[in-house]
Short mmCIF file of C-alpha atoms (C1' of nucleotides) in Angstrom, two decimals:
data_model
loop_
_atom_site.label_atom_id
_atom_site.label_comp_id
_atom_site.label_asym_id
_atom_site.label_seq_id
_atom_site.Cartn_x
_atom_site.Cartn_y
_atom_site.Cartn_z
CA MET A 76 0.00 0.00 0.00
CA SER A 77 1.39 3.36 -0.99
CA LEU A 78 -1.02 5.41 1.08
CA LYS A 79 0.61 4.08 4.22
CA HIS A 80 4.03 5.04 2.96
CA ALA A 81 2.91 8.42 1.71
CA ILE A 82 1.57 9.17 5.20
CA LEU A 83 4.80 7.99 6.80
CA GLY A 84 6.68 10.23 4.39
CA PHE A 85 4.67 13.31 5.31
CA LEU A 86 4.98 12.58 9.03
CA ASN A 87 8.72 12.28 8.64
CA ILE A 88 8.82 15.91 7.54
CA SER A 89 6.59 17.11 10.35
CA PRO A 90 3.94 15.83 12.80
CA LEU A 91 0.42 16.26 11.41
CA SER A 92 -3.19 15.55 12.23
CA GLY A 93 -5.49 13.46 10.06
CA TYR A 94 -7.12 16.63 8.90
CA ASP A 95 -3.78 18.16 7.93
CA LEU A 96 -2.95 15.06 5.95
CA TRP A 97 -6.29 15.15 4.22
CA LYS A 98 -5.65 18.72 3.08
CA MET A 99 -2.22 17.69 1.83
CA PHE A 100 -3.58 14.82 -0.20
CA ASN A 101 -6.13 17.14 -1.75
CA SER A 102 -3.83 20.04 -2.59
CA THR A 103 -2.86 20.44 -6.20
CA VAL A 104 0.85 20.40 -5.61
CA ASN A 105 0.90 17.01 -3.90
CA ASN A 106 -0.93 15.59 -6.79
CA TYR A 107 0.62 12.13 -7.08
CA TRP A 108 -1.72 10.36 -4.70
CA THR A 109 -5.25 11.12 -3.61
CA ALA A 110 -7.10 9.94 -0.53
CA THR A 111 -10.40 10.63 1.14
CA ASN A 112 -10.69 11.51 4.81
CA THR A 113 -12.20 8.09 5.53
CA GLN A 114 -9.18 6.37 4.15
CA ILE A 115 -6.74 8.61 5.97
CA TYR A 116 -8.33 8.20 9.39
CA ARG A 117 -8.55 4.46 8.97
CA THR A 118 -4.98 4.17 7.80
CA LEU A 119 -3.72 6.32 10.67
CA SER A 120 -5.43 4.00 13.17
CA GLU A 121 -3.82 1.01 11.47
CA LEU A 122 -0.41 2.62 11.49
CA ALA A 123 -0.80 3.40 15.19
CA GLU A 124 -1.64 -0.23 15.90
CA GLU A 125 1.44 -1.33 14.00
CA ASN A 126 3.58 1.09 16.05
CA MET A 127 4.62 2.99 12.96
CA VAL A 128 3.18 6.21 14.39
CA TRP A 129 2.01 7.54 17.76
CA TYR A 130 -0.18 10.52 18.60
CA GLU A 131 -0.73 13.13 21.26
CA VAL A 132 -4.10 14.78 21.75
CA ILE A 133 -3.88 18.54 21.42
CA GLN A 134 -6.51 20.42 23.41
CA GLN A 135 -7.88 23.36 21.45
CA GLU A 136 -10.39 26.06 22.19
CA GLY A 137 -13.09 27.07 19.74
CA VAL A 138 -12.09 24.33 17.30
CA PRO A 139 -12.25 20.61 18.10
CA ASN A 140 -9.33 18.83 19.74
CA LYS A 141 -6.98 17.06 17.41
CA LYS A 142 -4.65 14.12 17.35
CA LEU A 143 -1.16 15.07 16.29
CA TYR A 144 0.56 12.09 14.75
CA HIS A 145 4.31 11.48 15.00
CA LEU A 146 6.53 8.98 13.22
CA THR A 147 8.16 6.30 15.39
CA GLN A 148 11.63 4.88 14.80
CA GLU A 149 9.95 1.76 13.45
CA GLY A 150 7.88 3.88 11.08
CA LYS A 151 10.92 5.66 9.80
CA GLU A 152 12.72 2.39 9.14
CA GLU A 153 9.70 1.02 7.29
CA LEU A 154 9.57 4.20 5.21
CA ILE A 155 13.23 4.01 4.26
CA SER A 156 13.06 0.36 3.38
CA TRP A 157 10.02 1.02 1.15
CA LEU A 158 11.78 3.96 -0.52
CA ARG A 159 14.53 1.56 -1.51
CA THR A 160 12.27 -0.98 -3.20
CA PRO A 161 12.17 -0.60 -7.00
CA LEU A 162 8.71 -0.24 -8.51
CA GLU A 163 6.96 -2.02 -11.33
CA LEU A 164 5.20 0.10 -13.89
CA PRO A 165 1.72 0.83 -12.63
CA SER A 166 -1.26 -0.51 -14.51
CA ILE A 167 -3.09 2.16 -16.44
CA ARG A 168 -6.74 3.01 -15.88
CA HIS A 169 -7.83 5.72 -18.27
CA LYS A 170 -11.61 5.93 -18.64
CA LEU A 171 -11.47 8.40 -21.48
CA LEU A 172 -9.47 5.93 -23.55
CA VAL A 173 -12.10 3.28 -22.87
CA GLN A 174 -14.79 5.64 -24.10
CA ILE A 175 -12.85 6.59 -27.20
CA SER A 176 -12.14 2.97 -28.05
CA PHE A 177 -15.80 2.19 -28.32
CA SER A 178 -17.20 5.56 -29.36
CA ASN A 179 -17.58 4.53 -32.95
CA LEU A 180 -21.16 3.99 -31.74
CA LEU A 181 -21.59 7.76 -31.30
CA GLU A 182 -22.13 10.64 -33.71
CA ASP A 183 -19.25 12.90 -34.70
CA GLU A 184 -20.53 15.82 -32.63
CA GLU A 185 -20.91 13.65 -29.55
CA ILE A 186 -17.33 12.43 -29.80
CA ILE A 187 -16.04 15.95 -30.23
CA ALA A 188 -18.13 17.14 -27.28
CA ILE A 189 -16.62 14.48 -25.02
CA LEU A 190 -13.09 15.37 -26.07
CA GLU A 191 -13.67 19.09 -25.67
CA THR A 192 -15.24 18.74 -22.24
CA TYR A 193 -12.27 16.71 -21.13
CA MET A 194 -9.90 19.26 -22.61
CA LYS A 195 -11.61 22.01 -20.67
CA ASN A 196 -11.08 20.06 -17.44
CA ILE A 197 -7.42 19.58 -18.19
CA LYS A 198 -6.93 23.25 -18.97
CA GLU A 199 -8.45 24.16 -15.60
CA LYS A 200 -6.24 21.66 -13.84
CA LEU A 201 -3.16 23.02 -15.57
CA ASN A 202 -4.11 26.53 -14.59
CA SER A 203 -4.60 25.70 -10.94
CA TYR A 204 -1.24 23.95 -11.10
CA LYS A 205 0.63 26.82 -12.65
CA HIS A 206 -0.99 29.64 -10.72
CA GLY A 207 -1.21 27.64 -7.52
CA ASN A 208 0.97 27.88 -4.45
CA GLN A 209 3.95 26.07 -5.95
CA GLU A 210 6.53 28.45 -4.59
CA GLU A 211 5.02 28.36 -1.13
CA TYR A 212 5.03 24.61 -1.21
CA LEU A 213 8.66 24.49 -2.35
CA SER A 214 9.64 26.87 0.43
CA PHE A 215 8.91 24.13 2.99
CA ALA A 216 11.77 22.08 1.61
CA SER A 217 14.47 21.60 4.21
CA SER A 218 17.36 21.66 1.74
CA GLU A 219 18.31 22.43 -1.85
CA ARG A 220 18.30 18.70 -2.48
CA GLU A 221 14.76 18.22 -1.20
CA ARG A 222 13.66 21.25 -3.18
CA PHE A 223 15.11 19.69 -6.30
CA LEU A 224 13.21 16.45 -5.72
CA TRP A 225 9.93 18.23 -5.12
CA LYS A 226 10.42 20.30 -8.25
CA MET A 227 10.97 17.12 -10.17
CA VAL A 228 7.62 15.81 -8.96
CA LEU A 229 5.88 19.07 -9.87
CA LYS A 230 7.40 18.96 -13.34
CA ASN A 231 5.97 15.51 -13.87
CA GLY A 232 2.49 16.69 -12.92
CA ILE A 233 2.56 19.70 -15.21
CA GLY A 234 4.24 17.79 -18.01
CA PHE A 235 1.67 15.04 -17.87
CA TYR A 236 -1.28 17.40 -18.22
CA GLU A 237 0.48 19.32 -20.96
CA PHE A 238 0.96 16.09 -22.84
CA GLU A 239 -2.70 15.18 -22.48
CA LEU A 240 -3.70 18.62 -23.66
CA LYS A 241 -1.48 18.42 -26.72
CA TRP A 242 -2.78 14.96 -27.56
CA LEU A 243 -6.38 16.14 -27.26
CA LYS A 244 -5.80 19.20 -29.42
CA GLU A 245 -4.16 17.19 -32.19
CA SER A 246 -6.79 14.47 -32.02
CA ILE A 247 -9.69 16.88 -32.23
CA GLU A 248 -8.08 18.69 -35.15
CA GLU A 249 -7.45 15.51 -37.08
CA PHE A 250 -10.91 14.23 -36.33
CA LYS A 251 -12.46 17.40 -37.70
CA LYS A 252 -10.27 17.18 -40.78
CA MET A 253 -11.52 13.65 -41.37
CA GLU A 254 -15.08 14.84 -41.00
CA LYS A 255 -14.61 17.37 -43.77
CA ILE A 256 -13.19 14.88 -46.23
CA LYS A 257 -16.15 12.61 -45.66
CA THR A 258 -18.74 15.25 -46.44
CA MET B 893 -17.51 1.08 -12.96
CA SER B 894 -15.52 1.23 -16.17
CA LEU B 895 -14.63 -2.45 -16.28
CA LYS B 896 -18.27 -3.27 -16.90
CA HIS B 897 -18.43 -0.79 -19.72
CA ALA B 898 -15.14 -1.85 -21.20
CA ILE B 899 -16.45 -5.42 -21.33
CA LEU B 900 -19.70 -4.28 -22.92
CA GLY B 901 -17.63 -2.35 -25.44
CA PHE B 902 -15.60 -5.39 -26.43
CA LEU B 903 -18.67 -7.59 -26.65
CA ASN B 904 -20.30 -5.06 -28.92
CA ILE B 905 -17.53 -5.64 -31.42
CA SER B 906 -17.70 -9.42 -31.18
CA PRO B 907 -18.88 -12.19 -28.82
CA LEU B 908 -16.08 -13.36 -26.55
CA SER B 909 -15.37 -15.75 -23.70
CA GLY B 910 -14.05 -14.65 -20.30
CA TYR B 911 -10.69 -15.99 -21.30
CA ASP B 912 -10.69 -14.01 -24.55
CA LEU B 913 -11.51 -10.85 -22.60
CA TRP B 914 -8.75 -11.55 -20.11
CA LYS B 915 -6.24 -11.79 -22.95
CA MET B 916 -7.56 -8.52 -24.38
CA PHE B 917 -7.20 -6.67 -21.12
CA ASN B 918 -3.65 -7.91 -20.81
CA SER B 919 -2.48 -7.17 -24.33
CA THR B 920 -0.23 -4.20 -24.78
CA VAL B 921 -2.36 -2.49 -27.37
CA ASN B 922 -5.46 -2.35 -25.22
CA ASN B 923 -3.48 -0.72 -22.53
CA TYR B 924 -5.97 1.70 -21.03
CA TRP B 925 -7.55 -0.63 -18.53
CA THR B 926 -6.24 -3.71 -16.82
CA ALA B 927 -8.14 -6.51 -15.16
CA THR B 928 -7.36 -9.88 -13.67
CA ASN B 929 -9.21 -13.04 -14.61
CA THR B 930 -10.95 -13.05 -11.23
CA GLN B 931 -12.43 -9.67 -11.88
CA ILE B 932 -13.49 -10.49 -15.40
CA TYR B 933 -15.31 -13.73 -14.55
CA ARG B 934 -17.11 -12.09 -11.63
CA THR B 935 -18.09 -9.07 -13.67
CA LEU B 936 -19.38 -11.26 -16.48
CA SER B 937 -21.61 -13.11 -14.00
CA GLU B 938 -22.92 -9.80 -12.71
CA LEU B 939 -23.57 -8.50 -16.21
CA ALA B 940 -25.44 -11.71 -17.03
CA GLU B 941 -27.62 -11.26 -13.94
CA GLU B 942 -28.38 -7.71 -14.99
CA ASN B 943 -29.36 -8.92 -18.46
CA MET B 944 -26.65 -6.86 -20.09
CA VAL B 945 -25.11 -9.99 -21.62
CA TRP B 946 -26.09 -13.59 -22.27
CA TYR B 947 -23.97 -16.63 -23.04
CA GLU B 948 -24.00 -19.89 -24.92
CA VAL B 949 -21.84 -22.82 -23.89
CA ILE B 950 -19.55 -23.93 -26.68
CA GLN B 951 -18.59 -27.62 -26.53
CA GLN B 952 -14.95 -28.13 -27.42
CA GLU B 953 -12.72 -31.16 -27.77
CA GLY B 954 -9.28 -31.33 -26.26
CA VAL B 955 -9.68 -27.95 -24.61
CA PRO B 956 -12.30 -27.14 -21.97
CA ASN B 957 -15.76 -25.93 -22.94
CA LYS B 958 -16.26 -22.22 -22.94
CA LYS B 959 -18.98 -19.68 -22.42
CA LEU B 960 -19.34 -17.32 -25.31
CA TYR B 961 -20.80 -14.05 -24.12
CA HIS B 962 -23.04 -11.84 -26.27
CA LEU B 963 -24.28 -8.32 -25.72
CA THR B 964 -28.05 -7.89 -25.22
CA GLN B 965 -30.04 -4.93 -26.46
CA GLU B 966 -30.14 -3.66 -22.88
CA GLY B 967 -26.38 -3.97 -22.67
CA LYS B 968 -25.90 -2.02 -25.85
CA GLU B 969 -28.15 0.77 -24.62
CA GLU B 970 -26.29 0.91 -21.31
CA LEU B 971 -22.99 1.09 -23.20
CA ILE B 972 -24.15 3.94 -25.41
CA SER B 973 -25.56 5.93 -22.54
CA TRP B 974 -22.26 5.54 -20.63
CA LEU B 975 -20.26 6.57 -23.70
CA ARG B 976 -22.23 9.81 -23.71
CA THR B 977 -21.49 10.75 -20.10
CA PRO B 978 -18.66 13.26 -19.76
CA LEU B 979 -15.83 12.23 -17.46
CA GLU B 980 -14.12 13.98 -14.57
CA LEU B 981 -10.34 13.98 -14.54
CA PRO B 982 -9.20 10.79 -12.89
CA SER B 983 -7.33 11.00 -9.60
CA ILE B 984 -3.66 10.29 -9.98
CA ARG B 985 -1.83 7.49 -8.22
CA HIS B 986 1.84 7.49 -9.10
CA LYS B 987 3.97 5.51 -6.63
CA LEU B 988 7.25 6.66 -8.12
CA LEU B 989 6.33 10.27 -7.40
CA VAL B 990 5.57 9.34 -3.79
CA GLN B 991 8.98 7.75 -3.50
CA ILE B 992 10.75 10.71 -5.06
CA SER B 993 8.94 13.17 -2.81
CA PHE B 994 10.38 11.55 0.28
CA SER B 995 13.64 10.17 -1.05
CA ASN B 996 15.67 12.96 0.47
CA LEU B 997 16.18 10.23 3.11
CA LEU B 998 18.22 8.21 0.63
CA GLU B 999 21.75 8.49 -0.74
CA ASP B 1000 22.38 9.96 -4.19
CA GLU B 1001 23.24 6.59 -5.71
CA GLU B 1002 20.10 5.02 -4.33
CA ILE B 1003 17.91 7.72 -5.85
CA ILE B 1004 19.60 7.36 -9.20
CA ALA B 1005 19.27 3.59 -9.04
CA ILE B 1006 15.51 3.87 -8.49
CA LEU B 1007 15.10 6.28 -11.38
CA GLU B 1008 17.23 4.20 -13.72
CA THR B 1009 15.41 0.98 -12.90
CA TYR B 1010 12.12 2.67 -13.61
CA MET B 1011 13.50 4.10 -16.84
CA LYS B 1012 14.54 0.63 -17.94
CA ASN B 1013 10.99 -0.63 -17.36
CA ILE B 1014 9.55 2.20 -19.40
CA LYS B 1015 11.94 1.57 -22.26
CA GLU B 1016 10.88 -2.07 -22.35
CA LYS B 1017 7.23 -1.10 -22.31
CA LEU B 1018 7.73 1.36 -25.13
CA ASN B 1019 9.53 -1.26 -27.14
CA SER B 1020 6.80 -3.82 -26.73
CA TYR B 1021 4.35 -1.10 -27.72
CA LYS B 1022 6.18 -0.06 -30.83
CA HIS B 1023 7.22 -3.48 -32.04
CA GLY B 1024 4.00 -5.13 -30.91
CA ASN B 1025 1.06 -6.20 -32.98
CA GLN B 1026 -0.34 -2.72 -33.49
CA GLU B 1027 -1.07 -3.17 -37.15
CA GLU B 1028 -2.75 -6.49 -36.57
CA TYR B 1029 -4.87 -4.93 -33.87
CA LEU B 1030 -5.85 -2.00 -36.08
CA SER B 1031 -6.82 -4.39 -38.87
CA PHE B 1032 -9.79 -5.54 -36.77
CA ALA B 1033 -11.35 -2.10 -37.05
CA SER B 1034 -14.63 -2.25 -38.91
CA SER B 1035 -14.24 1.15 -40.56
CA GLU B 1036 -11.82 3.97 -41.24
CA ARG B 1037 -13.52 5.89 -38.46
CA GLU B 1038 -13.03 3.14 -35.88
CA ARG B 1039 -9.44 2.74 -37.03
CA PHE B 1040 -8.88 6.42 -36.45
CA LEU B 1041 -10.27 6.20 -32.91
CA TRP B 1042 -8.13 3.19 -32.04
CA LYS B 1043 -5.06 4.91 -33.42
CA MET B 1044 -5.83 7.87 -31.23
CA VAL B 1045 -5.84 5.61 -28.18
CA LEU B 1046 -2.57 3.98 -29.22
CA LYS B 1047 -0.97 7.38 -29.67
CA ASN B 1048 -1.93 8.32 -26.14
CA GLY B 1049 -0.27 5.19 -24.77
CA ILE B 1050 2.96 5.69 -26.66
CA GLY B 1051 3.00 9.42 -26.03
CA PHE B 1052 2.53 8.94 -22.32
CA TYR B 1053 5.46 6.56 -21.98
CA GLU B 1054 7.61 8.79 -24.16
CA PHE B 1055 6.82 11.70 -21.89
CA GLU B 1056 7.75 9.71 -18.80
CA LEU B 1057 10.98 8.63 -20.44
CA LYS B 1058 11.93 12.18 -21.36
CA TRP B 1059 11.12 13.41 -17.88
CA LEU B 1060 13.25 10.68 -16.30
CA LYS B 1061 16.19 11.36 -18.61
CA GLU B 1062 16.19 15.07 -17.87
CA SER B 1063 15.72 14.52 -14.16
CA ILE B 1064 18.58 12.06 -13.89
CA GLU B 1065 20.85 14.37 -15.87
CA GLU B 1066 20.04 17.37 -13.73
CA PHE B 1067 20.40 15.37 -10.57
CA LYS B 1068 23.86 14.23 -11.59
CA LYS B 1069 24.82 17.78 -12.47
CA MET B 1070 23.77 18.90 -9.00
CA GLU B 1071 25.85 16.14 -7.49
CA LYS B 1072 28.96 17.42 -9.24
CA ILE B 1073 28.54 20.98 -8.03
CA LYS B 1074 28.21 19.78 -4.46
CA THR B 1075 31.51 17.84 -4.46
"C1'" DG C 436 9.04 -34.57 -16.96
"C1'" DG C 437 8.17 -29.69 -16.68
"C1'" DA C 438 6.34 -25.55 -18.43
"C1'" DC C 439 2.88 -23.29 -20.71
"C1'" DC C 440 -1.80 -22.79 -22.98
"C1'" DC C 441 -6.83 -23.24 -22.60
"C1'" DA C 442 -10.76 -22.24 -19.56
"C1'" DT C 443 -13.18 -21.85 -15.61
"C1'" DG C 444 -13.72 -20.33 -11.12
"C1'" DT C 445 -13.58 -19.65 -5.39
"C1'" DA C 446 -11.77 -17.48 -1.11
"C1'" DA C 447 -9.82 -14.01 1.25
"C1'" DA C 448 -7.69 -9.90 1.80
"C1'" DT C 449 -6.73 -5.12 0.71
"C1'" DA C 450 -7.89 -0.65 -1.18
"C1'" DG C 451 -10.94 2.98 -2.23
"C1'" DT C 452 -15.51 5.56 -2.54
"C1'" DT C 453 -19.92 7.49 -0.97
"C1'" DA C 454 -22.99 8.79 2.33
"C1'" DC C 455 -23.84 10.10 6.84
"C1'" DA C 456 -23.07 12.18 11.66
"C1'" DT C 457 -21.52 15.68 15.10
"C1'" DG C 458 -20.76 20.38 16.74
"C1'" DA C 459 -18.61 24.76 17.55
"C1'" DT C 460 -16.79 29.06 14.99
"C1'" DT C 461 -16.18 32.42 11.40
"C1'" DG C 462 -17.54 35.18 7.47
"C1'" DC C 463 -21.03 37.10 4.07
"C1'" DG D 1331 -29.59 32.49 8.29
"C1'" DC D 1332 -26.52 29.80 5.47
"C1'" DA D 1333 -22.21 28.12 3.93
"C1'" DA D 1334 -17.58 27.08 4.95
"C1'" DT D 1335 -13.70 25.64 8.02
"C1'" DC D 1336 -11.90 22.69 11.69
"C1'" DA D 1337 -11.74 17.95 13.25
"C1'" DT D 1338 -13.09 13.46 14.01
"C1'" DG D 1339 -15.11 9.37 12.69
"C1'" DT D 1340 -18.68 5.05 11.33
"C1'" DA D 1341 -21.22 2.12 8.01
"C1'" DA D 1342 -21.85 0.25 3.85
"C1'" DC D 1343 -20.51 -0.56 -0.45
"C1'" DT D 1344 -17.59 -1.17 -4.59
"C1'" DA D 1345 -13.25 -2.34 -6.79
"C1'" DT D 1346 -8.99 -4.74 -7.11
"C1'" DT D 1347 -5.34 -8.01 -6.03
"C1'" DT D 1348 -3.30 -12.37 -4.60
"C1'" DA D 1349 -3.38 -16.98 -3.90
"C1'" DC D 1350 -5.31 -21.27 -4.78
"C1'" DA D 1351 -7.78 -25.14 -7.47
"C1'" DT D 1352 -8.76 -28.14 -11.51
"C1'" DG D 1353 -7.51 -30.83 -15.58
"C1'" DG D 1354 -6.54 -32.09 -20.26
"C1'" DG D 1355 -3.31 -30.89 -24.28
"C1'" DT D 1356 0.82 -29.42 -26.46
"C1'" DC D 1357 5.72 -28.31 -26.89
"C1'" DC D 1358 10.65 -29.07 -25.94
#
DNA sequence: GGACCCATGTAAATAGTTACATGATTGC
DNA sequence: GCAATCATGTAACTATTTACATGGGTCC
């Protein structure tokens, strides 16, 4: 499970509550893994049982109390050993490609509408990426080396969406060209 | 669930057995959704219960009998209505990016080793994509239009891996450059 | 004789989503 | 007065993976 290790990784940088972690997993810049609050709270309980993390309850006024989670030595060792394990290529799950594969059943306009809607979504995502709080996020890096690594991750995110955008643009153009020839 | 719709999509093109579908989902060219045999057989049973598909048992000699699944009218309607629904951007789950984010805990050589191993995997994947049975696959298209759509999907697959490869190359280079400055 | 292909599946575990619940505080 | 933020969680469901089981046929 990568969620476990992602949580251990965040806690290694600083102690956090479940709520903090949830915000992290939902911020644009940490966009390599997503998780719902349900999943995070459950996983934190599991990690606590396995002695990978421990928590202190922070009394707060006005806002609810919170559990601040810390990494244990065991957790840190588990994290490092996972970081060292080489990864297989992940299996791809791309719903849009499934739709396109079988969309010969649809009319031209319908196909174009699907592609354009998707393109709009990607453009928005790219925008929130580029005009988001990248610099702020990078400023939390503890060293030039860490900063470099985080930048590398950001570049992958942006690059991926740019690739998708380019592919969509070209595909739509070609599709429209084909349409014209036909008529 | 997209697996259900992907199966309906395949069955719309031609009747298939669970085993045939399993091979499809694991072939390089149909690389936009993966599924294990377990999942496929269970989903087929569910689809049969929902009257989206029906099957005939084909008696065979030498090899075991098989169930040949066909799409029903209901299944076809469900497929078309799903094809028309616009999709949200999928949530990303990229383990390598998780590792990189936290790999400030590792030594330089370890980081490079992880990146290079991953790069090797991608190169292999790209190779099997490019020298695979693309043309054969495309020849099953029933029309120029369907062929175009399938090509579009293939281009996305290849383009994605090429992007990842480029990103890895640049990252490794830059990382090594940084190493030199430090020493 | 061992590995792999054909063809089906069950059992069990893990991972992830959706909906719901609580309750005070802050801002429009 | 209503929505959003902070903060925690449960229940139920859906999706996915891993391991196991069966049994004949073919290929080296």
